[in-house]
PDB file of C-alpha atoms in Angstrom:
ATOM      1  CA  GLN A1006      -3.847  -8.393   7.820  1.00  0.00           C
ATOM      2  CA  VAL A1007      -2.850  -5.166   6.136  1.00  0.00           C
ATOM      3  CA  GLN A1008       0.156  -5.312   3.843  1.00  0.00           C
ATOM      4  CA  LEU A1009       1.824  -2.202   2.481  1.00  0.00           C
ATOM      5  CA  VAL A1010       4.550  -2.415  -0.149  1.00  0.00           C
ATOM      6  CA  GLU A1011       6.446   0.692  -1.208  1.00  0.00           C
ATOM      7  CA  SER A1012       8.311   1.193  -4.451  1.00  0.00           C
ATOM      8  CA  GLY A1013       9.750   3.999  -6.543  1.00  0.00           C
ATOM      9  CA  GLY A1014      12.654   5.172  -4.440  1.00  0.00           C
ATOM     10  CA  GLY A1015      16.054   5.919  -5.898  1.00  0.00           C
ATOM     11  CA  LEU A1016      18.809   8.439  -6.448  1.00  0.00           C
ATOM     12  CA  VAL A1017      17.937  11.851  -7.885  1.00  0.00           C
ATOM     13  CA  GLN A1018      19.671  15.200  -8.188  1.00  0.00           C
ATOM     14  CA  ALA A1019      18.510  18.195  -6.216  1.00  0.00           C
ATOM     15  CA  GLY A1020      15.603  19.868  -7.982  1.00  0.00           C
ATOM     16  CA  GLY A1021      14.463  16.594  -9.495  1.00  0.00           C
ATOM     17  CA  SER A1022      11.321  14.528  -8.966  1.00  0.00           C
ATOM     18  CA  LEU A1023      10.341  11.049  -7.876  1.00  0.00           C
ATOM     19  CA  ARG A1024       7.027   9.286  -7.423  1.00  0.00           C
ATOM     20  CA  LEU A1025       6.643   6.729  -4.680  1.00  0.00           C
ATOM     21  CA  SER A1026       3.933   4.087  -4.739  1.00  0.00           C
ATOM     22  CA  CYS A1027       2.383   2.094  -1.928  1.00  0.00           C
ATOM     23  CA  ALA A1028       0.409  -1.013  -2.874  1.00  0.00           C
ATOM     24  CA  ALA A1029      -2.057  -1.789  -0.103  1.00  0.00           C
ATOM     25  CA  SER A1030      -3.813  -5.100   0.487  1.00  0.00           C
ATOM     26  CA  GLY A1031      -5.423  -7.211   3.161  1.00  0.00           C
ATOM     27  CA  ARG A1032      -8.654  -5.285   3.730  1.00  0.00           C
ATOM     28  CA  THR A1033     -10.828  -2.556   2.334  1.00  0.00           C
ATOM     29  CA  PHE A1034      -9.522   0.871   3.250  1.00  0.00           C
ATOM     30  CA  SER A1035     -12.808   2.680   3.486  1.00  0.00           C
ATOM     31  CA  GLY A1036     -12.666   4.651   6.705  1.00  0.00           C
ATOM     32  CA  TYR A1037      -8.891   4.691   6.797  1.00  0.00           C
ATOM     33  CA  HIS A1038      -6.128   7.249   6.565  1.00  0.00           C
ATOM     34  CA  MET A1039      -3.089   6.450   4.462  1.00  0.00           C
ATOM     35  CA  GLY A1040       0.151   8.258   5.028  1.00  0.00           C
ATOM     36  CA  TRP A1041       3.796   8.684   4.219  1.00  0.00           C
ATOM     37  CA  PHE A1042       6.542   9.059   6.799  1.00  0.00           C
ATOM     38  CA  ARG A1043      10.298   9.294   6.500  1.00  0.00           C
ATOM     39  CA  ARG A1044      13.372   8.640   8.595  1.00  0.00           C
ATOM     40  CA  ALA A1045      16.584  10.448   7.751  1.00  0.00           C
ATOM     41  CA  PRO A1046      19.952   9.159   8.972  1.00  0.00           C
ATOM     42  CA  GLY A1047      20.383   9.948  12.655  1.00  0.00           C
ATOM     43  CA  LYS A1048      16.899  11.431  12.985  1.00  0.00           C
ATOM     44  CA  GLU A1049      13.515  10.389  14.299  1.00  0.00           C
ATOM     45  CA  ARG A1050      10.812   9.191  11.940  1.00  0.00           C
ATOM     46  CA  GLU A1051       8.626  12.116  10.857  1.00  0.00           C
ATOM     47  CA  PHE A1052       5.239  12.531   9.241  1.00  0.00           C
ATOM     48  CA  VAL A1053       5.261  13.689   5.615  1.00  0.00           C
ATOM     49  CA  ALA A1054       1.734  13.525   4.189  1.00  0.00           C
ATOM     50  CA  GLY A1055      -1.638  11.891   4.750  1.00  0.00           C
ATOM     51  CA  ILE A1056      -4.856  11.278   2.877  1.00  0.00           C
ATOM     52  CA  ARG A1057      -8.342  10.181   3.850  1.00  0.00           C
ATOM     53  CA  TRP A1058      -9.187   7.182   1.724  1.00  0.00           C
ATOM     54  CA  ASN A1059     -12.868   7.978   1.301  1.00  0.00           C
ATOM     55  CA  SER A1060     -12.834  11.713   0.648  1.00  0.00           C
ATOM     56  CA  GLY A1061      -9.324  12.122  -0.723  1.00  0.00           C
ATOM     57  CA  SER A1062      -8.675  15.103   1.532  1.00  0.00           C
ATOM     58  CA  THR A1063      -4.973  15.608   2.169  1.00  0.00           C
ATOM     59  CA  TYR A1064      -2.665  17.086   4.796  1.00  0.00           C
ATOM     60  CA  TYR A1065       1.069  17.738   4.822  1.00  0.00           C
ATOM     61  CA  ALA A1066       4.046  18.528   6.962  1.00  0.00           C
ATOM     62  CA  ASP A1067       5.111  22.151   6.548  1.00  0.00           C
ATOM     63  CA  SER A1068       8.501  21.031   5.220  1.00  0.00           C
ATOM     64  CA  VAL A1069       6.969  19.485   2.093  1.00  0.00           C
ATOM     65  CA  LYS A1070       3.921  21.686   1.411  1.00  0.00           C
ATOM     66  CA  GLY A1071       3.904  22.917  -2.154  1.00  0.00           C
ATOM     67  CA  ARG A1072       6.489  20.343  -3.236  1.00  0.00           C
ATOM     68  CA  PHE A1073       4.946  16.943  -2.430  1.00  0.00           C
ATOM     69  CA  THR A1074       1.512  15.650  -3.385  1.00  0.00           C
ATOM     70  CA  ILE A1075      -0.183  12.583  -1.920  1.00  0.00           C
ATOM     71  CA  SER A1076      -2.935  10.851  -3.864  1.00  0.00           C
ATOM     72  CA  ARG A1077      -4.707   7.504  -4.020  1.00  0.00           C
ATOM     73  CA  ASP A1078      -6.165   5.299  -6.709  1.00  0.00           C
ATOM     74  CA  LYS A1079      -9.062   3.359  -5.239  1.00  0.00           C
ATOM     75  CA  SER A1080      -9.272   0.999  -8.201  1.00  0.00           C
ATOM     76  CA  LYS A1081      -5.652  -0.078  -7.660  1.00  0.00           C
ATOM     77  CA  ASN A1082      -5.617   0.175  -3.855  1.00  0.00           C
ATOM     78  CA  THR A1083      -2.493   2.261  -4.248  1.00  0.00           C
ATOM     79  CA  VAL A1084      -1.273   5.454  -2.628  1.00  0.00           C
ATOM     80  CA  TYR A1085       1.244   7.737  -4.295  1.00  0.00           C
ATOM     81  CA  LEU A1086       3.642  10.422  -3.172  1.00  0.00           C
ATOM     82  CA  GLN A1087       4.730  12.743  -5.947  1.00  0.00           C
ATOM     83  CA  MET A1088       7.863  14.544  -4.827  1.00  0.00           C
ATOM     84  CA  ASN A1089       9.020  17.599  -6.781  1.00  0.00           C
ATOM     85  CA  SER A1090      11.789  20.138  -6.218  1.00  0.00           C
ATOM     86  CA  LEU A1091      13.646  17.608  -4.118  1.00  0.00           C
ATOM     87  CA  LYS A1092      16.325  18.809  -1.720  1.00  0.00           C
ATOM     88  CA  PRO A1093      19.252  16.951  -0.149  1.00  0.00           C
ATOM     89  CA  GLU A1094      17.444  17.192   3.191  1.00  0.00           C
ATOM     90  CA  ASP A1095      14.646  15.048   1.739  1.00  0.00           C
ATOM     91  CA  THR A1096      17.066  12.116   1.746  1.00  0.00           C
ATOM     92  CA  ALA A1097      15.515   9.394   3.912  1.00  0.00           C
ATOM     93  CA  VAL A1098      13.826   6.034   3.977  1.00  0.00           C
ATOM     94  CA  TYR A1099      10.184   6.653   3.149  1.00  0.00           C
ATOM     95  CA  TYR A1100       7.478   4.509   4.711  1.00  0.00           C
ATOM     96  CA  CYS A1101       3.835   4.005   3.861  1.00  0.00           C
ATOM     97  CA  ALA A1102       1.429   3.652   6.771  1.00  0.00           C
ATOM     98  CA  SER A1103      -2.258   3.231   7.479  1.00  0.00           C
ATOM     99  CA  ARG A1104      -4.646   3.747  10.359  1.00  0.00           C
ATOM    100  CA  ALA A1105      -8.365   3.574  10.881  1.00  0.00           C
ATOM    101  CA  ASN A1106     -10.175   6.884  11.277  1.00  0.00           C
ATOM    102  CA  SER A1107     -10.896   5.920  14.881  1.00  0.00           C
ATOM    103  CA  ASP A1108      -7.243   5.234  15.721  1.00  0.00           C
ATOM    104  CA  TYR A1109      -4.819   7.883  16.907  1.00  0.00           C
ATOM    105  CA  SER A1110      -1.790   5.791  16.035  1.00  0.00           C
ATOM    106  CA  TRP A1111      -0.644   4.530  12.676  1.00  0.00           C
ATOM    107  CA  THR A1112      -0.991   0.783  12.949  1.00  0.00           C
ATOM    108  CA  SER A1113       0.384  -0.752   9.756  1.00  0.00           C
ATOM    109  CA  TRP A1114       3.696   0.000   8.072  1.00  0.00           C
ATOM    110  CA  GLY A1115       5.530  -0.926   4.924  1.00  0.00           C
ATOM    111  CA  GLN A1116       9.171  -1.924   4.754  1.00  0.00           C
ATOM    112  CA  GLY A1117      10.331   1.413   3.370  1.00  0.00           C
ATOM    113  CA  THR A1118      12.017   2.657   0.228  1.00  0.00           C
ATOM    114  CA  GLN A1119      15.227   4.692   0.084  1.00  0.00           C
ATOM    115  CA  VAL A1120      15.225   8.151  -1.460  1.00  0.00           C
ATOM    116  CA  THR A1121      18.598   9.838  -1.910  1.00  0.00           C
ATOM    117  CA  VAL A1122      18.870  13.395  -3.202  1.00  0.00           C
ATOM    118  CA  SER A1123      22.330  14.482  -4.294  1.00  0.00           C
ATOM    119  CA  SER A1124      23.457  18.107  -4.257  1.00  0.00           C
TER     120      SER A1124
END
């Protein structure tokens, strides 16, 4: 059973940076996508960034391109989200997720970590 545990959230001023981590366990992630999503107060959950575990190729939501970077460390089974130039509208609970390459839906989720950006 896949387990995903996020950490690294907190309070930061606008323009600042944070790095989120997602420790993954329960299986090998070869052939998987790992991703980050977020849910802001009163809004639907939205996709933020994704990475193919094997190749390391990445993809992003337009709202975070150029500011956020997703990466993974295979040796630590950990996925990161480096967030720079943070804006108040980035305030949300951030979730780590995984899915097999063959799945269209994200099937495993972490418990989330709060990111608050003050203006």
